[in-house]
Short mmCIF file of C-alpha atoms and ligand atoms in Angstrom, two decimals:
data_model
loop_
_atom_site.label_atom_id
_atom_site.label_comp_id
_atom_site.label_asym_id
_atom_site.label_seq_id
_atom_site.Cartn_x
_atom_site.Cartn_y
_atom_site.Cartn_z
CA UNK A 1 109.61 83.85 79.56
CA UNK A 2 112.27 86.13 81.29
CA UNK A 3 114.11 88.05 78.11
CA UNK A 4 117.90 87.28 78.53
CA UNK A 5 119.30 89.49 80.97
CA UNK A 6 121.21 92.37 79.66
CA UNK A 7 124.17 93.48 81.85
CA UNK A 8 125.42 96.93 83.19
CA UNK A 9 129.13 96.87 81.39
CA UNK A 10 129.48 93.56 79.13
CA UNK A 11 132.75 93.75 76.82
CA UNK A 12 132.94 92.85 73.43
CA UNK A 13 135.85 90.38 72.26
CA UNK A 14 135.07 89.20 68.34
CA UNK A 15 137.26 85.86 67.74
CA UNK A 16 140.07 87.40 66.44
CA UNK A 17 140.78 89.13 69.47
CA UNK A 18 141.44 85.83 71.44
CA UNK A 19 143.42 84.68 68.05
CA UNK A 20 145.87 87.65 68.43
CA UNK A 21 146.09 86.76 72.60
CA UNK A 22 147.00 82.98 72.09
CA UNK A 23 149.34 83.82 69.24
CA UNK A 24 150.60 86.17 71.47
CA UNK A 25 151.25 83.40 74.10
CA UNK A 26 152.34 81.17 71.12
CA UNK A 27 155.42 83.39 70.39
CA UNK A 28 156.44 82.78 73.96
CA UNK A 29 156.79 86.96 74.97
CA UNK A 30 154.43 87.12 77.72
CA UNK A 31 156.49 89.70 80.36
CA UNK A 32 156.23 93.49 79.21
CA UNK A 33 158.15 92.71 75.56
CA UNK A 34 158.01 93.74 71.87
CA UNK A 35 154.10 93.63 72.05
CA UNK A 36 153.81 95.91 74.94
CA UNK A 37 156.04 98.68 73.02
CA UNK A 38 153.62 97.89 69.59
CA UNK A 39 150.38 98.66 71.63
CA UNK A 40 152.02 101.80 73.44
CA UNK A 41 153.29 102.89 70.02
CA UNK A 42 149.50 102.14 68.57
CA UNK A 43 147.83 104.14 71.07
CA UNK A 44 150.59 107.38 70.26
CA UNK A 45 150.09 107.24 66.83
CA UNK A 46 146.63 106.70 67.21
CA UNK A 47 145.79 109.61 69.66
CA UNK A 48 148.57 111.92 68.36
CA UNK A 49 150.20 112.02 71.69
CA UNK A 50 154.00 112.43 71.86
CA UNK A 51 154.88 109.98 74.70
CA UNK A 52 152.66 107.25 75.98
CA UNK A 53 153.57 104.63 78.72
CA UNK A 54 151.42 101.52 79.79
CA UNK A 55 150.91 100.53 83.58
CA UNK A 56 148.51 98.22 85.42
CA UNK A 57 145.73 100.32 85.45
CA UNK A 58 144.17 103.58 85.00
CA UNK A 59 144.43 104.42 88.72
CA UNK A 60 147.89 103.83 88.73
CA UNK A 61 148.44 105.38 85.93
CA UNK A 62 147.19 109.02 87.51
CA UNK A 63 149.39 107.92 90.71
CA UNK A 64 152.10 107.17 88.11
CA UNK A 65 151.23 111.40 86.19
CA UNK A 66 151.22 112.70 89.61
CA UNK A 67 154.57 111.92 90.49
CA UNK A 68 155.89 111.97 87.00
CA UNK A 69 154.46 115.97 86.93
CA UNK A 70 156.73 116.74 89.82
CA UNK A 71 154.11 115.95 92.93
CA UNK A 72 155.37 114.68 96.08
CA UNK A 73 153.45 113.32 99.74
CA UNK A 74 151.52 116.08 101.13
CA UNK A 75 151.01 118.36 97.65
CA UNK A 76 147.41 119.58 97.64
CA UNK A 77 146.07 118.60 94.21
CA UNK A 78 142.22 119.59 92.97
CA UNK A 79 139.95 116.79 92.03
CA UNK A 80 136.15 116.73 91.33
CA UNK A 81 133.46 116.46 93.87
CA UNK A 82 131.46 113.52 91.97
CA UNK A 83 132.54 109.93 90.40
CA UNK A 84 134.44 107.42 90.10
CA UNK A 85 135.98 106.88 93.76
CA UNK A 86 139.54 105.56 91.73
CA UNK A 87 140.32 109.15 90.89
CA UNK A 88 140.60 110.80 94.42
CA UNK A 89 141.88 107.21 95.65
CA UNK A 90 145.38 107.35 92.87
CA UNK A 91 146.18 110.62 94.54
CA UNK A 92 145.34 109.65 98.39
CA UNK A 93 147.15 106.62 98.56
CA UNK A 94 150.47 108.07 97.59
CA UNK A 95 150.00 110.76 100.33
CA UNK A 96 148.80 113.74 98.21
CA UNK A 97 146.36 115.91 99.46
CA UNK A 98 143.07 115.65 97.68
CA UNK A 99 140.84 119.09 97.46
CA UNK A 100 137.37 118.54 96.47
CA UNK A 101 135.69 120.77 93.46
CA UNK A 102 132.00 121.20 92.69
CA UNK A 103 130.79 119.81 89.57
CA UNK A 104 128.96 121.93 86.41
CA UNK A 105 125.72 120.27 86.93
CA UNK A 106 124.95 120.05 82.73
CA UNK A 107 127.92 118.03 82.04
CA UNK A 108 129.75 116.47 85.11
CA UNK A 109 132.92 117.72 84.59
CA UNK A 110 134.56 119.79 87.74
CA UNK A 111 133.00 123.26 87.42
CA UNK A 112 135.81 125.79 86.38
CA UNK A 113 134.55 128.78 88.02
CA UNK A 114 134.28 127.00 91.11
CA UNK A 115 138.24 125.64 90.01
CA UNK A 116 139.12 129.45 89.86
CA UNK A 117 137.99 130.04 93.22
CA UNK A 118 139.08 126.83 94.97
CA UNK A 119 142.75 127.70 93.95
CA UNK A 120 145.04 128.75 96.73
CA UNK A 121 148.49 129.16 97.29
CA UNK A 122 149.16 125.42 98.68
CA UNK A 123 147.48 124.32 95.38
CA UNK A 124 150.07 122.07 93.82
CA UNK A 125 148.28 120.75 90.74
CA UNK A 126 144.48 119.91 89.75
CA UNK A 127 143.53 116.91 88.03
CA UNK A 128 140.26 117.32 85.36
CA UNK A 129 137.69 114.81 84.64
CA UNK A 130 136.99 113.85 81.49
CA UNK A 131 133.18 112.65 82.73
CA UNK A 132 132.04 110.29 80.45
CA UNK A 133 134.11 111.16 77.56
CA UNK A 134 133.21 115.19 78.28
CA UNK A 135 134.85 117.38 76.18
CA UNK A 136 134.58 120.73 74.23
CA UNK A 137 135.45 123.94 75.01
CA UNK A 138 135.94 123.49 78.92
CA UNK A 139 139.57 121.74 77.65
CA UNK A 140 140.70 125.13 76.53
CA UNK A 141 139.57 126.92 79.27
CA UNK A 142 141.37 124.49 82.13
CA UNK A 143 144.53 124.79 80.44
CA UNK A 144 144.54 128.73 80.10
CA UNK A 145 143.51 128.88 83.85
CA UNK A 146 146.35 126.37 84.85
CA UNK A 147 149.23 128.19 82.47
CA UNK A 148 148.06 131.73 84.19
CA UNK A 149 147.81 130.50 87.98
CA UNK A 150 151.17 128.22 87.26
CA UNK A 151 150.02 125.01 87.69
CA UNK A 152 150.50 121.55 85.89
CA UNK A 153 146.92 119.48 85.30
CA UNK A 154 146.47 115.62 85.01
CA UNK A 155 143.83 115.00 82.51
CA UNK A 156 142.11 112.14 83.51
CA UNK A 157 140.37 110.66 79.75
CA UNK A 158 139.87 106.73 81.46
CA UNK A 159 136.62 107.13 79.59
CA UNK A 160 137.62 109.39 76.87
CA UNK A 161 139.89 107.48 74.73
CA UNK A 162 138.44 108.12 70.86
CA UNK A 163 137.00 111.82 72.14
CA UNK A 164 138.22 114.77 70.01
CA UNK A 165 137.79 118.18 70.22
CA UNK A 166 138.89 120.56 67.50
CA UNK A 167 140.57 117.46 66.00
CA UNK A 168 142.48 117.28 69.41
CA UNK A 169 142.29 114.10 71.23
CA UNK A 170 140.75 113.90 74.99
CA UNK A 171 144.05 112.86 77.09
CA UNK A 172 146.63 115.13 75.08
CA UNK A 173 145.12 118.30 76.48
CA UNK A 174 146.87 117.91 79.90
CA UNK A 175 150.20 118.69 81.05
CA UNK A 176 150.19 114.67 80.96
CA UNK A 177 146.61 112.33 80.52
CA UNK A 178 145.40 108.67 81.40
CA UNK A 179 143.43 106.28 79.74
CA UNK A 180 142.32 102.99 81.25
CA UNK A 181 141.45 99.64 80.05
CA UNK A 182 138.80 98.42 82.34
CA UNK A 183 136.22 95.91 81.44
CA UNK A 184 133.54 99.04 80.83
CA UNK A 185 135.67 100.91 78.27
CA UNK A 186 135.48 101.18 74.83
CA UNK A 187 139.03 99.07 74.45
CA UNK A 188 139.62 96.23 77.15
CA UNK A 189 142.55 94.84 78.57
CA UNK A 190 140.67 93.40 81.75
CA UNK A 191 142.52 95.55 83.60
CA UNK A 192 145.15 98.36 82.26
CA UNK A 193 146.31 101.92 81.60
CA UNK A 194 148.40 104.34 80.17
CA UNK A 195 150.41 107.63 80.53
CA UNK A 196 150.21 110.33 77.67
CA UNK A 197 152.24 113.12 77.59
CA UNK A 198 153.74 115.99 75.18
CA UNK A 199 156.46 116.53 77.63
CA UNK A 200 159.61 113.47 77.07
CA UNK A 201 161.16 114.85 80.72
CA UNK A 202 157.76 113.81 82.20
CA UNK A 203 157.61 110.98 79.81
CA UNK A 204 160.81 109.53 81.11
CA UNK A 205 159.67 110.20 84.93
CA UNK A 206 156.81 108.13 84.31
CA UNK A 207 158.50 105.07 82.63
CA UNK A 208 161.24 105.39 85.28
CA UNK A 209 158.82 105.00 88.05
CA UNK A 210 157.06 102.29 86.10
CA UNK A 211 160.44 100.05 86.17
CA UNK A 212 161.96 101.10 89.43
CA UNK A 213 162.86 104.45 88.96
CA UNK A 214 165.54 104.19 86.47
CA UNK A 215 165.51 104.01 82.73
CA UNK A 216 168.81 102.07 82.31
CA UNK A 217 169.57 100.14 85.40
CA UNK A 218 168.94 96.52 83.28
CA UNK A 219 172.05 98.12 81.53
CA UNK A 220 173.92 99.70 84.97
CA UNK A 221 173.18 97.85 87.35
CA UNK A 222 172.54 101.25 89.35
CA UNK A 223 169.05 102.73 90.22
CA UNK A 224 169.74 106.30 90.37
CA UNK A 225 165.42 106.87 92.03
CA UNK A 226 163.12 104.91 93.77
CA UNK A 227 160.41 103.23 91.99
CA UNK A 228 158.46 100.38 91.80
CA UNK A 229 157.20 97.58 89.16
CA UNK A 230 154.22 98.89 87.38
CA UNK A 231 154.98 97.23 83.96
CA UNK A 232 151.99 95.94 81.23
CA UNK A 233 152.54 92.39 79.34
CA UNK A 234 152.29 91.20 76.35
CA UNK A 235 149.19 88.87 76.90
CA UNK A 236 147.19 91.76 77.92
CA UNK A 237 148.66 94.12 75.29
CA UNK A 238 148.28 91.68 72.78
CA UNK A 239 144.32 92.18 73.56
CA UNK A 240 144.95 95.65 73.59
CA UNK A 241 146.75 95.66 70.83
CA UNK A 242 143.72 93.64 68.48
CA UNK A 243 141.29 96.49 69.73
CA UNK A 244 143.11 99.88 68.81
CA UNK A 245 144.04 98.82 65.50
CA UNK A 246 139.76 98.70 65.08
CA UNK A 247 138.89 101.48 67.39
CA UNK A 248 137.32 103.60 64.69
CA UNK A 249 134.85 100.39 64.54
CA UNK A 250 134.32 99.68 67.82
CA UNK A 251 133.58 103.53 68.80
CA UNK A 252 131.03 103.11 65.28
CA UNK A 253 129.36 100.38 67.53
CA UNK A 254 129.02 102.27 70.80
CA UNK A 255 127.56 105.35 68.43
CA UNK A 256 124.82 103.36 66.85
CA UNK A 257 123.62 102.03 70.45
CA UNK A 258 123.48 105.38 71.88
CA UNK A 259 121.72 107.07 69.07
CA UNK A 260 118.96 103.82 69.38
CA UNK A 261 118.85 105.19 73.28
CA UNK A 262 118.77 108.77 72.72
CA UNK A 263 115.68 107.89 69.43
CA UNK A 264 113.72 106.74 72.43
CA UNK A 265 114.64 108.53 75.10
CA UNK A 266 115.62 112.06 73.86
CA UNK A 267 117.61 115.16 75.30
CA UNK A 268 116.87 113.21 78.72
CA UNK A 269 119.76 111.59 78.04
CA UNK A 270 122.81 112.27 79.01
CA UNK A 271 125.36 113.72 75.63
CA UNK A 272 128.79 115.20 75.50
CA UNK A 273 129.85 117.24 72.70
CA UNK A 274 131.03 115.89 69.57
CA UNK A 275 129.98 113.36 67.31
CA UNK A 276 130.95 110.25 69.88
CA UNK A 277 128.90 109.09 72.32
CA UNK A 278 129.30 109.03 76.12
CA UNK A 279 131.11 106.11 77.63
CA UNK A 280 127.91 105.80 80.20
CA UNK A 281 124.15 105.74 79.30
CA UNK A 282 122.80 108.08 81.90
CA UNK A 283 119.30 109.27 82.80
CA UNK A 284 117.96 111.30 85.99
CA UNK A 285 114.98 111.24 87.91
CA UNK A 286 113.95 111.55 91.57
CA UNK A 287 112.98 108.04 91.82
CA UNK A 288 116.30 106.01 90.74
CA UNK A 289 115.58 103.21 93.20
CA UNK A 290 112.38 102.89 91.35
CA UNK A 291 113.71 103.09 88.11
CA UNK A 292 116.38 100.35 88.68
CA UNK A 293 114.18 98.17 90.56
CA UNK A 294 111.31 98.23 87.33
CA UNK A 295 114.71 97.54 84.90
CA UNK A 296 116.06 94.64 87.55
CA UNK A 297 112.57 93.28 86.76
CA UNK A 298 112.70 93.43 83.33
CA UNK A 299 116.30 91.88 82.99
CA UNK A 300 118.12 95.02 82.82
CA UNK A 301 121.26 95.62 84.90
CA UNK A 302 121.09 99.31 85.66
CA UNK A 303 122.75 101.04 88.81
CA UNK A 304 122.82 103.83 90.74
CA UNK A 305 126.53 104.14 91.03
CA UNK A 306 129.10 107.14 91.95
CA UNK A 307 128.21 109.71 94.93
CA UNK A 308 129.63 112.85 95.67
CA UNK A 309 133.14 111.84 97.00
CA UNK A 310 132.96 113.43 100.32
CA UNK A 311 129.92 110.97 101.20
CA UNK A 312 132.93 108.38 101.53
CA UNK A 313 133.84 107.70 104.40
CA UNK A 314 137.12 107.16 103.59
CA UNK A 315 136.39 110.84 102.52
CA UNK A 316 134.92 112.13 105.62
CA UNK A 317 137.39 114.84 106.29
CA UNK A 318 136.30 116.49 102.91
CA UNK A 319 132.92 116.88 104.13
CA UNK A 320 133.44 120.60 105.67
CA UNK A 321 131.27 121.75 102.77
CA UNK A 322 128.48 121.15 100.25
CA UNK A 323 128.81 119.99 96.88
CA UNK A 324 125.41 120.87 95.75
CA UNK A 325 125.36 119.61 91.87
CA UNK A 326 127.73 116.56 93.01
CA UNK A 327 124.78 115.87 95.33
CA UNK A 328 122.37 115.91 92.30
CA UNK A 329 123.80 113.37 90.34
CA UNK A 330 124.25 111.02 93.32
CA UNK A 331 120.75 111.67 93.74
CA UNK A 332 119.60 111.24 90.68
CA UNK A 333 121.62 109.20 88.24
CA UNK A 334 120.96 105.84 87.41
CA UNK A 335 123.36 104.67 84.85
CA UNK A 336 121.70 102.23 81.75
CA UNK A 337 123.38 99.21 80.05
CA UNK A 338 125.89 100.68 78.03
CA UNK A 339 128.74 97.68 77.63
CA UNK A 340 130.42 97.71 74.50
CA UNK A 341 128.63 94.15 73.65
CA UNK A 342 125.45 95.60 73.80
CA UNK A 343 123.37 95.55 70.62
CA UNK A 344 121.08 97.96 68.78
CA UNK A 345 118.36 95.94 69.71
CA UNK A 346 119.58 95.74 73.30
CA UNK A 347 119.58 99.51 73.34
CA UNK A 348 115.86 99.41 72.24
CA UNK A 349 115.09 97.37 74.80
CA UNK A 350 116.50 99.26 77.60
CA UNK A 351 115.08 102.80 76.31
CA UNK A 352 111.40 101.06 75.91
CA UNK A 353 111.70 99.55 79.46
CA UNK A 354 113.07 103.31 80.93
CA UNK A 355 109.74 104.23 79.16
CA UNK A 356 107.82 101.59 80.25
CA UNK A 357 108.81 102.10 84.22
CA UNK A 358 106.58 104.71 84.33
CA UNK A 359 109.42 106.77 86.42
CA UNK A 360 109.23 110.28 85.32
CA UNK A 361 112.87 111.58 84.14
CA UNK A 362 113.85 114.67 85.54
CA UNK A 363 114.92 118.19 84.12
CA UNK A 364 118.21 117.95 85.40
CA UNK A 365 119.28 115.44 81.70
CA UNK A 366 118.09 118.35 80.27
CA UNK A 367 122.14 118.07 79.26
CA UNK A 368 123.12 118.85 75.45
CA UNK A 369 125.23 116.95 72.57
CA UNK A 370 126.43 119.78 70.17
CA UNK A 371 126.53 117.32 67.60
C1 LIG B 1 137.22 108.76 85.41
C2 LIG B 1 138.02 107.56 85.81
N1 LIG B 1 139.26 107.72 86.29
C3 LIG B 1 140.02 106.67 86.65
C4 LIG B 1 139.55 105.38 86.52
C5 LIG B 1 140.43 104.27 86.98
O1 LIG B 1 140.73 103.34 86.01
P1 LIG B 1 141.02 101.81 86.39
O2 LIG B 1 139.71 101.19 86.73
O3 LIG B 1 141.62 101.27 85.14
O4 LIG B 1 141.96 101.81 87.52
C6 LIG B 1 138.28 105.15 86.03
C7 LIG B 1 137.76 103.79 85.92
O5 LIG B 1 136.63 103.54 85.70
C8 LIG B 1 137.47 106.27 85.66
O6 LIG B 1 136.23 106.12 85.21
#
């Protein structure tokens, strides 16, 4: 009998999530209302962020940093070489200029040596990748290279949200920082995002441009900037709402699955620093294909997903160099199960089936959790 399959990126609603949504629609404030402002004001206190705005999505919400940090149509901004194709894509389609970085091959994250020498004078800004929920020390570093060369950095934490380091949380390290609330992460809005900032004169630029570019104009009638409509509700934010208030639980959750994963599969593993555990369940080998065909057989929805950005062709133009370690991860990454309604026993499943594949995982997971 085929074992029920278990899916790349399920989410995990408990009932009294979808109580809190249909009371939500019960109390008849479904446009961006009182609920919207409770789950903005959640995630603040929460993350120990001064400001914090909500928008559509993650995306948006760098497009939405971007301009709020001063950017404008043709400003070159720095982005890494490997993931997620929404990163480059919130800068592009407002008509910055993306500049692609080389990735440190251990964790992910854009390389900051290779940052040091990538800046030029046209550099406008640089946007850092919080890969996987990657922290530590690199956090530091990025901000003392952007204060000395002058430049203001978008932290992008989409995956990070409930990542600390030094007691700091990932997306407050930035000059402003994003979360989002895709399907995949550890809190779920379907689709969502939000703004974080320490700075209220970037705060403000951001809600502006969220609500057509004026703070006031419901009370004016005058829009002193252009903006747009790139409000949250208070269906979705009643879901988001229901999550934050237990993210210390759910984050327990995603813990206890990775540590099954990492029992059976070791430092081959991907880890990030800290006690949390990364957003993705990652593994590398030189035979992904192989390794994600044996899992498809045994009911397992693994990928290979991600490539080094400049393999896009969207992207083509970027492709006047090599991104060597970007290149090794889109070789050799396949990405496990690792949805927050996965189970402990799912997890045990997965890691015995990586095992059982007979696909030989490479060196290059030899990547460390400081614990
Ligand atoms: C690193 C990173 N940045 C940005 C995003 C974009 O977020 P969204 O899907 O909410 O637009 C994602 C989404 O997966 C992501 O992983």
């Amino acid at each position: 009998m085929t074992p029920p399959f278990i899916p790349l990126a399920e989410p995990w609603l408990p009932p009294g999530i979808a109580d809190a949504v249909r009371d939500q629609i019960r109390s008849g404030f479904v446009g961006p209302g009182p609920r919207t402002q409770a789950f903005a004001d959640a995630i603040r206190a929460t993350t120990g962020a001064a400001h914090c705005h909500l928008t559509t999505s993650g995306t948006i919400a760098l497009s939405v940093a971007a301009h709020a940090i001063g950017l404008r149509p043709g400003d070159e901004i720095l982005v890494p070489a490997y993931g997620v194709i929404s990163t480059i894509n919130a800068f592009a389609s407002v008509g910055l200029r993306p500049r692609l970085v080389d990735i440190d091959r251990r964790t992910g994250c854009m390389d900051l040596d290779l940052l040091e020498e990538a800046i030029a004078p046209g550099t406008r800004a640089v946007c850092f990748v919080n890969f996987s929920g990657y922290t530590g020390e690199n956090l530091r570093r990025i901000a003392e290279i952007c204060a000395r060369r002058g430049l203001p950095w978008i932290e992008d934490a989409a995956c990070a949200l409930g990542h600390r380091y030094e007691g700091q949380w990932a997306g407050t390290f930035g000059t402003a920082g994003i979360y989002s609330f895709s399907v995949p992460k550890v809190l779920t809005t379907g689709q969502g995002g939000a703004v974080v900032t320490a700075d209220s004169a970037i705060a403000d630029r951001a809600a502006a441009f969220i609500d057509h570019g004026d703070l006031e104009w419901r009370k004016t009638n005058l829009n002193r900037e252009i903006g747009t409509n790139l409000r949250f509700n208070d269906v979705l934010a009643a879901l988001g709402h229901a999550q934050v208030l237990e993210l210390d639980a759910r984050l327990a959750r995603r813990r206890q699955n990775y540590l099954v994963l990492r029992e059976i599969l070791g430092e081959r593993l991907y880890g990030v620093p800290g006690p949390e555990a990364p957003l993705h369940n990652i593994v590398f080998t030189d035979e992904p294909d192989r390794l994600v065909s044996a899992l498809g057989g045994a009911s397992i929805g693994a990928v290979r997903q991600y490539r080094t950005i400049s393999q896009h062709p969207a992207y083509r133009a970027l492709a006047d160099r090599r991104f060597p370690h970007a290149d090794t991860w889109t070789d050799q990454a396949v990405y496990l199960p690792f949805g927050m309604a996965m189970t402990p026993d799912d997890a045990e499943r997965v890691g015995r089936a990586v095992l059982a594949a007979g696909v030989a995982l490479s060196e290059a997971a030899q990547v460390y959790q400081s614990g």
